[in-house]
Short mmCIF file of N, CA and C and ligand atoms in Angstrom, two decimals:
data_model
loop_
_atom_site.label_atom_id
_atom_site.label_comp_id
_atom_site.label_asym_id
_atom_site.label_seq_id
_atom_site.Cartn_x
_atom_site.Cartn_y
_atom_site.Cartn_z
N MET A 1 6.20 15.76 2.74
CA MET A 1 5.55 15.76 1.43
C MET A 1 4.38 14.73 1.39
N LYS A 2 2.69 14.69 1.57
CA LYS A 2 2.21 14.10 0.79
C LYS A 2 1.53 13.55 -0.61
N ASN A 3 1.81 12.94 -0.95
CA ASN A 3 1.32 12.55 -2.42
C ASN A 3 0.36 11.45 -2.76
N GLU A 4 -0.70 10.99 -3.73
CA GLU A 4 -0.73 9.55 -4.47
C GLU A 4 -1.19 9.67 -5.20
N MET A 5 -1.49 8.13 -5.88
CA MET A 5 -1.62 8.41 -7.89
C MET A 5 -2.86 7.14 -7.52
N ASP A 6 -3.39 6.90 -8.26
CA ASP A 6 -4.17 5.69 -8.70
C ASP A 6 -3.80 5.38 -10.05
N LEU A 7 -3.97 3.31 -9.66
CA LEU A 7 -3.83 3.42 -10.88
C LEU A 7 -5.01 2.30 -11.67
N SER A 8 -5.63 2.16 -12.78
CA SER A 8 -6.39 1.11 -12.97
C SER A 8 -5.87 0.88 -14.57
N PHE A 9 -5.91 -0.82 -14.95
CA PHE A 9 -5.53 -1.62 -16.13
C PHE A 9 -5.73 -2.82 -15.93
N THR A 10 -5.69 -3.20 -16.97
CA THR A 10 -6.37 -4.45 -17.35
C THR A 10 -5.60 -5.39 -16.92
N ALA A 11 -6.05 -6.94 -16.76
CA ALA A 11 -4.85 -8.18 -16.29
C ALA A 11 -4.60 -8.80 -17.34
N LYS A 12 -3.93 -8.17 -17.80
CA LYS A 12 -3.08 -8.46 -19.60
C LYS A 12 -1.20 -8.31 -18.51
N ILE A 13 -0.52 -8.97 -19.14
CA ILE A 13 0.94 -9.29 -18.44
C ILE A 13 2.46 -8.09 -18.98
N GLU A 14 1.19 -7.79 -19.81
CA GLU A 14 2.38 -6.16 -20.43
C GLU A 14 2.74 -6.10 -19.69
N ASN A 15 1.38 -5.55 -18.73
CA ASN A 15 0.69 -4.42 -17.66
C ASN A 15 2.03 -4.33 -16.46
N GLU A 16 2.65 -5.44 -15.92
CA GLU A 16 3.19 -5.82 -15.62
C GLU A 16 3.79 -5.03 -15.32
N SER A 17 5.13 -4.59 -15.96
CA SER A 17 6.60 -3.78 -16.43
C SER A 17 5.57 -2.27 -16.74
N PHE A 18 4.38 -2.16 -16.68
CA PHE A 18 3.39 -0.42 -17.51
C PHE A 18 3.24 -0.15 -16.17
N ALA A 19 2.91 -1.22 -15.48
CA ALA A 19 2.73 -0.64 -13.63
C ALA A 19 4.22 -0.65 -12.57
N ARG A 20 5.54 -1.66 -12.98
CA ARG A 20 6.43 -1.18 -12.07
C ARG A 20 6.67 0.55 -12.16
N THR A 21 7.45 0.35 -13.84
CA THR A 21 7.41 2.32 -14.34
C THR A 21 6.83 3.33 -14.10
N CYS A 22 6.20 3.39 -13.93
CA CYS A 22 4.53 4.10 -13.32
C CYS A 22 4.71 4.53 -12.28
N VAL A 23 5.05 3.25 -11.12
CA VAL A 23 5.18 3.56 -10.15
C VAL A 23 6.62 3.96 -9.42
N ALA A 24 8.42 3.07 -10.24
CA ALA A 24 9.32 4.24 -9.88
C ALA A 24 9.13 5.76 -10.38
N SER A 25 8.04 5.90 -11.30
CA SER A 25 8.18 6.89 -12.08
C SER A 25 7.53 8.14 -11.15
N PHE A 26 6.54 8.02 -10.70
CA PHE A 26 5.43 8.73 -9.51
C PHE A 26 6.45 9.01 -8.13
N LEU A 27 7.58 8.23 -7.70
CA LEU A 27 9.02 7.71 -6.98
C LEU A 27 9.31 8.76 -7.29
N THR A 28 10.82 9.40 -8.07
CA THR A 28 11.24 9.87 -9.24
C THR A 28 11.87 11.24 -8.09
N PRO A 29 10.40 12.57 -8.24
CA PRO A 29 10.88 12.86 -6.44
C PRO A 29 11.62 13.47 -5.66
N LEU A 30 11.32 11.81 -5.12
CA LEU A 30 11.30 11.94 -3.80
C LEU A 30 13.42 11.41 -3.78
N ASN A 31 13.99 11.02 -5.32
CA ASN A 31 15.23 10.78 -5.32
C ASN A 31 15.90 9.32 -4.55
N PRO A 32 14.77 8.66 -5.07
CA PRO A 32 15.28 6.86 -3.96
C PRO A 32 17.02 6.65 -4.75
N CYS A 33 16.47 5.63 -3.77
CA CYS A 33 17.90 5.64 -3.49
C CYS A 33 18.37 3.86 -5.06
N ILE A 34 19.26 3.82 -5.45
CA ILE A 34 18.75 2.86 -6.59
C ILE A 34 18.30 1.25 -5.59
N ASP A 35 18.80 1.38 -4.84
CA ASP A 35 18.07 -0.09 -4.02
C ASP A 35 16.39 0.00 -3.69
N ASP A 36 15.98 0.86 -3.63
CA ASP A 36 14.84 1.36 -3.11
C ASP A 36 13.99 1.42 -4.17
N VAL A 37 14.47 1.61 -5.49
CA VAL A 37 13.57 1.50 -5.97
C VAL A 37 14.03 0.08 -7.19
N VAL A 38 14.84 -0.42 -7.21
CA VAL A 38 15.21 -1.30 -7.69
C VAL A 38 13.99 -3.04 -6.75
N GLU A 39 13.99 -2.31 -5.13
CA GLU A 39 12.93 -3.69 -4.05
C GLU A 39 11.60 -3.13 -5.07
N ILE A 40 11.53 -1.65 -4.96
CA ILE A 40 9.74 -1.43 -5.06
C ILE A 40 9.38 -1.28 -6.68
N LYS A 41 9.89 -1.75 -6.93
CA LYS A 41 9.40 -1.97 -8.82
C LYS A 41 9.33 -3.32 -8.74
N THR A 42 10.32 -4.19 -7.55
CA THR A 42 9.85 -5.58 -7.97
C THR A 42 9.12 -6.49 -6.86
N ILE A 43 8.77 -5.11 -6.00
CA ILE A 43 7.13 -6.01 -4.90
C ILE A 43 6.30 -5.63 -5.67
N ILE A 44 6.58 -4.46 -6.62
CA ILE A 44 5.37 -3.98 -7.53
C ILE A 44 5.50 -5.73 -8.26
N GLY A 45 5.73 -5.58 -9.23
CA GLY A 45 6.05 -6.74 -9.72
C GLY A 45 5.21 -7.24 -9.39
N GLU A 46 5.47 -8.65 -8.56
CA GLU A 46 5.77 -9.23 -7.99
C GLU A 46 4.08 -9.09 -7.93
N ALA A 47 3.65 -8.52 -6.57
CA ALA A 47 2.24 -8.30 -6.69
C ALA A 47 1.35 -8.06 -7.25
N VAL A 48 1.71 -6.88 -8.08
CA VAL A 48 0.71 -6.57 -9.45
C VAL A 48 0.83 -8.29 -10.82
N SER A 49 1.14 -9.03 -10.18
CA SER A 49 1.30 -10.53 -11.33
C SER A 49 0.50 -11.10 -10.73
N ASN A 50 -0.12 -11.39 -8.90
CA ASN A 50 -0.39 -12.21 -9.21
C ASN A 50 -1.37 -11.49 -8.91
N ALA A 51 -1.81 -10.87 -9.39
CA ALA A 51 -3.11 -10.08 -9.34
C ALA A 51 -3.78 -10.49 -10.93
N ILE A 52 -2.92 -10.07 -11.86
CA ILE A 52 -2.85 -11.11 -13.15
C ILE A 52 -3.96 -12.33 -13.62
N ILE A 53 -2.78 -12.47 -13.27
CA ILE A 53 -2.08 -14.05 -13.35
C ILE A 53 -3.82 -15.65 -12.27
N HIS A 54 -2.72 -15.33 -11.39
CA HIS A 54 -2.85 -16.17 -10.52
C HIS A 54 -5.02 -15.38 -9.46
N GLY A 55 -4.61 -14.24 -9.22
CA GLY A 55 -6.31 -13.59 -9.13
C GLY A 55 -7.29 -13.51 -10.85
N TYR A 56 -6.85 -12.76 -11.04
CA TYR A 56 -7.63 -12.77 -12.70
C TYR A 56 -7.14 -13.88 -14.04
N ASN A 57 -6.24 -15.00 -14.10
CA ASN A 57 -5.96 -15.99 -14.81
C ASN A 57 -6.35 -15.74 -16.42
N ASN A 58 -5.44 -14.33 -16.05
CA ASN A 58 -5.02 -13.75 -17.20
C ASN A 58 -5.80 -13.23 -18.28
N ASP A 59 -7.21 -12.67 -17.99
CA ASP A 59 -8.17 -12.57 -18.44
C ASP A 59 -8.27 -11.40 -19.41
N GLY A 60 -7.56 -10.55 -19.48
CA GLY A 60 -7.04 -9.56 -19.62
C GLY A 60 -8.56 -8.17 -20.56
N VAL A 61 -9.99 -8.31 -19.63
CA VAL A 61 -10.56 -7.80 -19.63
C VAL A 61 -10.87 -7.34 -17.71
N SER A 62 -10.23 -7.51 -16.61
CA SER A 62 -10.84 -7.55 -15.34
C SER A 62 -9.77 -6.68 -15.20
N LYS A 63 -10.45 -5.75 -14.10
CA LYS A 63 -9.42 -4.66 -13.39
C LYS A 63 -8.42 -4.67 -12.54
N VAL A 64 -7.10 -4.47 -12.47
CA VAL A 64 -6.41 -3.95 -11.51
C VAL A 64 -6.06 -3.03 -10.46
N LEU A 65 -6.80 -2.85 -10.34
CA LEU A 65 -5.96 -0.97 -8.80
C LEU A 65 -4.87 -0.86 -8.27
N LEU A 66 -4.23 -0.43 -8.66
CA LEU A 66 -2.51 0.24 -8.32
C LEU A 66 -3.01 1.31 -7.44
N SER A 67 -2.61 1.94 -6.05
CA SER A 67 -2.32 2.98 -5.32
C SER A 67 -0.77 3.28 -4.48
N VAL A 68 -0.20 4.31 -4.81
CA VAL A 68 0.19 4.59 -4.04
C VAL A 68 0.77 5.68 -3.60
N MET A 69 0.94 5.93 -2.28
CA MET A 69 0.54 7.37 -1.53
C MET A 69 2.34 6.96 -0.37
N ILE A 70 2.26 7.91 -0.86
CA ILE A 70 3.88 8.93 0.30
C ILE A 70 3.40 9.30 1.53
N GLU A 71 3.73 8.97 2.67
CA GLU A 71 3.15 8.92 3.23
C GLU A 71 3.26 10.57 4.25
N ASN A 72 4.92 10.44 4.11
CA ASN A 72 6.19 11.64 4.12
C ASN A 72 7.23 11.38 3.23
N GLN A 73 8.30 11.76 3.67
CA GLN A 73 9.48 11.53 2.26
C GLN A 73 10.11 9.89 2.43
N GLN A 74 9.84 9.93 3.72
CA GLN A 74 10.40 7.80 3.46
C GLN A 74 9.18 7.62 3.63
N THR A 75 8.41 6.97 3.77
CA THR A 75 7.20 6.02 3.92
C THR A 75 6.48 6.31 2.84
N ILE A 76 6.32 5.07 2.17
CA ILE A 76 5.73 4.22 0.51
C ILE A 76 4.83 3.23 1.26
N LYS A 77 3.63 3.75 0.63
CA LYS A 77 2.80 2.96 0.32
C LYS A 77 2.11 1.87 -0.44
N MET A 78 1.46 1.17 -1.61
CA MET A 78 0.80 0.80 -1.88
C MET A 78 0.36 -0.34 -1.99
N ILE A 79 -1.44 0.55 -2.50
CA ILE A 79 -2.10 -1.47 -2.73
C ILE A 79 -1.85 -1.37 -4.19
N VAL A 80 -2.39 -3.05 -4.12
CA VAL A 80 -2.87 -4.02 -5.48
C VAL A 80 -3.92 -4.24 -4.85
N GLN A 81 -4.96 -3.88 -5.88
CA GLN A 81 -5.84 -4.58 -5.16
C GLN A 81 -7.23 -6.09 -7.01
N ASP A 82 -6.80 -6.94 -7.08
CA ASP A 82 -8.03 -7.11 -7.55
C ASP A 82 -9.32 -7.91 -6.98
N PHE A 83 -10.24 -7.81 -8.45
CA PHE A 83 -11.82 -8.90 -7.93
C PHE A 83 -11.98 -10.06 -8.79
N GLY A 84 -10.81 -10.62 -7.99
CA GLY A 84 -10.95 -11.92 -9.19
C GLY A 84 -10.41 -13.16 -7.40
N LYS A 85 -10.49 -14.09 -8.18
CA LYS A 85 -10.15 -15.38 -8.04
C LYS A 85 -9.95 -15.55 -6.56
N GLY A 86 -9.59 -15.29 -5.48
CA GLY A 86 -8.87 -15.09 -3.47
C GLY A 86 -8.43 -16.22 -3.40
N ILE A 87 -7.52 -16.52 -2.27
CA ILE A 87 -6.53 -16.44 -1.37
C ILE A 87 -7.14 -17.42 -1.14
N LYS A 88 -7.42 -18.79 -1.28
CA LYS A 88 -7.36 -20.17 -0.40
C LYS A 88 -6.90 -19.76 1.17
N ASN A 89 -5.95 -19.87 1.46
CA ASN A 89 -5.44 -20.26 2.49
C ASN A 89 -3.98 -19.54 2.36
N ILE A 90 -4.65 -17.62 2.55
CA ILE A 90 -2.85 -17.23 3.03
C ILE A 90 -2.08 -17.67 3.74
N GLU A 91 -1.86 -17.89 4.89
CA GLU A 91 -1.13 -17.98 4.87
C GLU A 91 -0.02 -19.50 4.46
N GLU A 92 -0.91 -20.27 4.08
CA GLU A 92 0.28 -21.30 3.50
C GLU A 92 1.05 -20.54 2.15
N ALA A 93 -0.50 -19.76 1.22
CA ALA A 93 0.35 -18.76 -0.13
C ALA A 93 2.00 -18.35 0.80
N LYS A 94 2.19 -17.36 1.65
CA LYS A 94 2.62 -16.63 1.65
C LYS A 94 4.19 -17.48 1.85
N LYS A 95 3.99 -19.16 2.85
CA LYS A 95 4.59 -19.72 2.39
C LYS A 95 6.19 -20.41 1.27
N PRO A 96 7.38 -19.93 1.03
CA PRO A 96 8.59 -20.16 0.79
C PRO A 96 8.08 -21.05 -0.06
N MET A 97 8.01 -20.57 -1.82
CA MET A 97 8.15 -22.54 -2.85
C MET A 97 5.77 -22.64 -2.75
N PHE A 98 5.30 -22.20 -2.12
CA PHE A 98 4.01 -22.62 -2.47
C PHE A 98 4.25 -22.11 -3.50
N THR A 99 2.83 -22.26 -4.93
CA THR A 99 1.88 -23.04 -5.68
C THR A 99 1.60 -22.97 -5.87
N SER A 100 0.13 -22.60 -6.53
CA SER A 100 -1.00 -23.02 -6.67
C SER A 100 -0.49 -23.93 -8.45
N LYS A 101 -0.72 -23.14 -9.05
CA LYS A 101 0.29 -23.20 -10.36
C LYS A 101 1.58 -24.32 -11.37
N LYS A 102 1.90 -25.04 -10.51
CA LYS A 102 2.90 -25.70 -10.54
C LYS A 102 3.17 -25.84 -11.89
N GLU A 103 1.75 -26.25 -12.59
CA GLU A 103 2.44 -26.46 -14.15
C GLU A 103 3.28 -25.22 -15.31
N LEU A 104 2.74 -24.48 -14.44
CA LEU A 104 3.34 -23.88 -15.58
C LEU A 104 4.61 -23.00 -14.67
N GLU A 105 5.56 -23.53 -14.07
CA GLU A 105 6.83 -23.71 -12.97
C GLU A 105 6.70 -23.19 -13.37
N HIS A 106 5.59 -21.90 -11.53
CA HIS A 106 5.91 -20.22 -11.24
C HIS A 106 6.94 -21.12 -9.67
N ALA A 107 7.43 -19.75 -9.31
CA ALA A 107 8.39 -20.54 -8.60
C ALA A 107 7.82 -20.36 -7.26
N GLY A 108 6.86 -20.31 -6.67
CA GLY A 108 6.24 -19.61 -5.35
C GLY A 108 7.64 -18.58 -4.03
N MET A 109 7.57 -18.30 -5.45
CA MET A 109 8.64 -17.22 -4.00
C MET A 109 7.78 -15.78 -3.82
N GLY A 110 6.91 -15.60 -5.24
CA GLY A 110 6.17 -13.82 -5.23
C GLY A 110 5.94 -13.54 -3.68
N LEU A 111 5.09 -13.91 -2.70
CA LEU A 111 4.23 -13.20 -1.88
C LEU A 111 5.26 -13.47 -1.05
N THR A 112 6.69 -14.64 -0.87
CA THR A 112 8.33 -14.05 0.05
C THR A 112 8.94 -13.36 0.09
N ILE A 113 9.09 -12.98 -0.90
CA ILE A 113 9.87 -12.09 -1.91
C ILE A 113 9.23 -10.59 -1.64
N ILE A 114 8.76 -9.98 -1.59
CA ILE A 114 7.42 -8.98 -1.20
C ILE A 114 7.77 -8.79 0.15
N GLU A 115 7.01 -9.89 1.35
CA GLU A 115 7.45 -10.03 3.11
C GLU A 115 8.57 -9.79 2.59
N ALA A 116 9.67 -10.04 1.69
CA ALA A 116 10.92 -9.57 2.86
C ALA A 116 11.56 -8.52 2.29
N LEU A 117 10.96 -8.11 1.41
CA LEU A 117 11.61 -6.88 -0.08
C LEU A 117 10.43 -5.21 1.24
N SER A 118 9.68 -6.18 1.58
CA SER A 118 8.60 -5.27 2.66
C SER A 118 8.84 -4.46 4.09
N ASP A 119 8.88 -2.86 4.65
CA ASP A 119 9.21 -3.22 5.98
C ASP A 119 7.64 -4.19 6.27
N ARG A 120 6.54 -3.85 6.08
CA ARG A 120 5.07 -4.33 5.87
C ARG A 120 4.69 -4.28 4.83
N LEU A 121 3.50 -6.32 5.77
CA LEU A 121 2.69 -6.44 3.92
C LEU A 121 1.41 -7.51 5.01
N GLU A 122 0.77 -6.86 4.18
CA GLU A 122 -1.21 -7.57 4.82
C GLU A 122 -1.69 -8.03 4.16
N ILE A 123 -2.09 -9.38 4.03
CA ILE A 123 -3.12 -9.76 2.99
C ILE A 123 -4.55 -9.75 3.39
N ILE A 124 -5.99 -9.15 2.45
CA ILE A 124 -6.66 -9.10 2.71
C ILE A 124 -6.95 -10.11 1.21
N SER A 125 -7.71 -10.82 1.50
CA SER A 125 -8.59 -12.29 0.62
C SER A 125 -9.41 -12.91 1.39
N THR A 126 -10.33 -12.62 0.47
CA THR A 126 -12.01 -13.34 -0.11
C THR A 126 -12.82 -14.43 -1.40
N LEU A 127 -12.26 -15.38 -0.72
CA LEU A 127 -12.88 -16.21 -2.08
C LEU A 127 -13.64 -15.96 -3.25
N ASP A 128 -13.40 -15.85 -4.09
CA ASP A 128 -14.63 -15.33 -5.57
C ASP A 128 -14.63 -13.85 -5.43
N LEU A 129 -13.79 -13.08 -4.27
CA LEU A 129 -14.15 -11.52 -4.63
C LEU A 129 -12.95 -10.29 -4.30
N GLY A 130 -11.61 -11.61 -4.22
CA GLY A 130 -10.62 -10.77 -4.48
C GLY A 130 -9.22 -10.74 -3.14
N THR A 131 -8.65 -9.96 -4.26
CA THR A 131 -7.41 -10.02 -2.80
C THR A 131 -6.70 -8.30 -2.83
N LYS A 132 -6.42 -7.86 -1.46
CA LYS A 132 -6.27 -6.69 -2.07
C LYS A 132 -4.75 -6.94 -0.98
N LEU A 133 -3.48 -5.98 -1.54
CA LEU A 133 -2.28 -6.59 -0.99
C LEU A 133 -2.05 -5.05 -0.19
N ILE A 134 -1.06 -5.10 0.80
CA ILE A 134 -1.04 -3.72 1.55
C ILE A 134 -0.25 -3.62 1.81
N MET A 135 1.61 -3.08 1.79
CA MET A 135 2.58 -2.80 0.95
C MET A 135 3.32 -1.73 1.68
N VAL A 136 4.31 -1.86 2.85
CA VAL A 136 4.83 -0.51 2.93
C VAL A 136 6.34 -0.19 3.18
N LYS A 137 6.82 0.26 2.99
CA LYS A 137 7.80 0.17 3.38
C LYS A 137 8.76 1.80 3.01
N SER A 138 9.61 1.58 3.29
CA SER A 138 10.43 3.80 4.33
C SER A 138 11.40 3.11 3.31
N LEU A 139 12.16 4.14 2.76
CA LEU A 139 13.25 4.36 1.81
C LEU A 139 14.01 4.26 2.87
N GLN A 140 15.47 4.39 2.10
CA GLN A 140 16.27 4.47 3.20
C GLN A 140 17.41 5.51 3.18
N GLN A 141 17.00 6.57 2.90
CA GLN A 141 17.95 8.48 2.64
C GLN A 141 16.95 9.22 2.36
N TYR A 142 17.83 10.39 2.69
CA TYR A 142 15.99 11.27 1.59
C TYR A 142 17.27 12.59 1.15
N ASP A 143 17.19 12.77 0.86
CA ASP A 143 19.09 13.83 0.66
C ASP A 143 18.19 14.95 0.51
N GLU A 144 17.96 15.99 1.20
CA GLU A 144 17.37 17.57 1.77
C GLU A 144 17.69 19.02 0.68
N THR A 145 18.90 18.07 -0.08
CA THR A 145 20.23 19.63 -1.19
C THR A 145 18.87 19.52 -1.85
N LYS A 146 17.69 17.97 -2.76
CA LYS A 146 17.19 17.84 -3.76
C LYS A 146 15.89 18.06 -3.90
N HIS A 147 15.42 18.50 -2.25
CA HIS A 147 14.62 19.23 -2.52
C HIS A 147 14.55 21.14 -1.62
N ASP A 148 12.81 21.36 -1.99
CA ASP A 148 12.61 22.98 -1.64
C ASP A 148 12.58 22.72 0.32
N1 ADP B 1 -3.65 -12.36 -6.20
C1 ADP B 1 -4.47 -13.03 -6.08
N2 ADP B 1 -5.05 -13.73 -6.27
C2 ADP B 1 -5.04 -15.03 -6.02
N3 ADP B 1 -4.19 -16.05 -5.52
C3 ADP B 1 -3.12 -15.59 -5.22
C4 ADP B 1 -2.89 -14.12 -5.54
N4 ADP B 1 -1.78 -13.56 -5.54
C5 ADP B 1 -0.91 -15.23 -4.67
N5 ADP B 1 -2.27 -16.00 -4.79
C6 ADP B 1 -1.67 -17.16 -4.53
O1 ADP B 1 -1.12 -18.17 -3.75
C7 ADP B 1 0.13 -18.63 -4.52
C8 ADP B 1 1.52 -18.08 -4.00
O2 ADP B 1 1.58 -16.72 -4.59
P1 ADP B 1 3.40 -16.68 -5.26
O3 ADP B 1 4.22 -16.58 -3.67
O4 ADP B 1 3.36 -15.24 -5.59
O5 ADP B 1 3.84 -17.55 -5.94
P2 ADP B 1 3.48 -18.34 -7.44
O6 ADP B 1 3.61 -16.87 -8.22
O7 ADP B 1 5.08 -18.19 -7.98
O8 ADP B 1 3.07 -19.00 -7.82
C9 ADP B 1 -0.16 -18.71 -5.63
O9 ADP B 1 0.35 -19.74 -6.82
C10 ADP B 1 -2.10 -18.39 -5.60
O10 ADP B 1 -1.80 -19.70 -4.92
MG1 MG B 2 3.89 -14.17 -7.78
#
């Protein structure tokens, strides 16, 4: 079963929870285990909050794009994209505890967490053009009895 969803929403932090819930809801027909749901919601939350906070500086008007593709019953591809500030140094940004917003008490662990919970993370970013995160995750198990 291939299936795909696209979502676009404004850069307001309350939309982080909306995005997480949408993705979890989209994946429900696959009957994922709780651990996978929690991990995928965490990945989406970190990627979306980065787009809103760092990409757009919480401007409340620019759009974040989110796509989720079910590539087969077990492989999920997630893309979170903004057209904001961009990342100056991707390698540095990926380091644990690196944050450019220390004054706001950011932990600098978002990208590290995304990388740990995903099977694959690709970051494409250009200064002043924006950032695209492509994340692939395989679900732990697939219960055939729950599907046609
Ligand atoms: N979408 C983005 N646009 C611009 N900069 C980003 C984006 N995502 C991450 N960054 C940069 O990478 C750094 C590390 O991100 P992250 O690991 O999530 O830590 P934190 O969000 O706590 O700062 C951010 O502080 C920011 O400088
Ligand atoms: Mg973050």
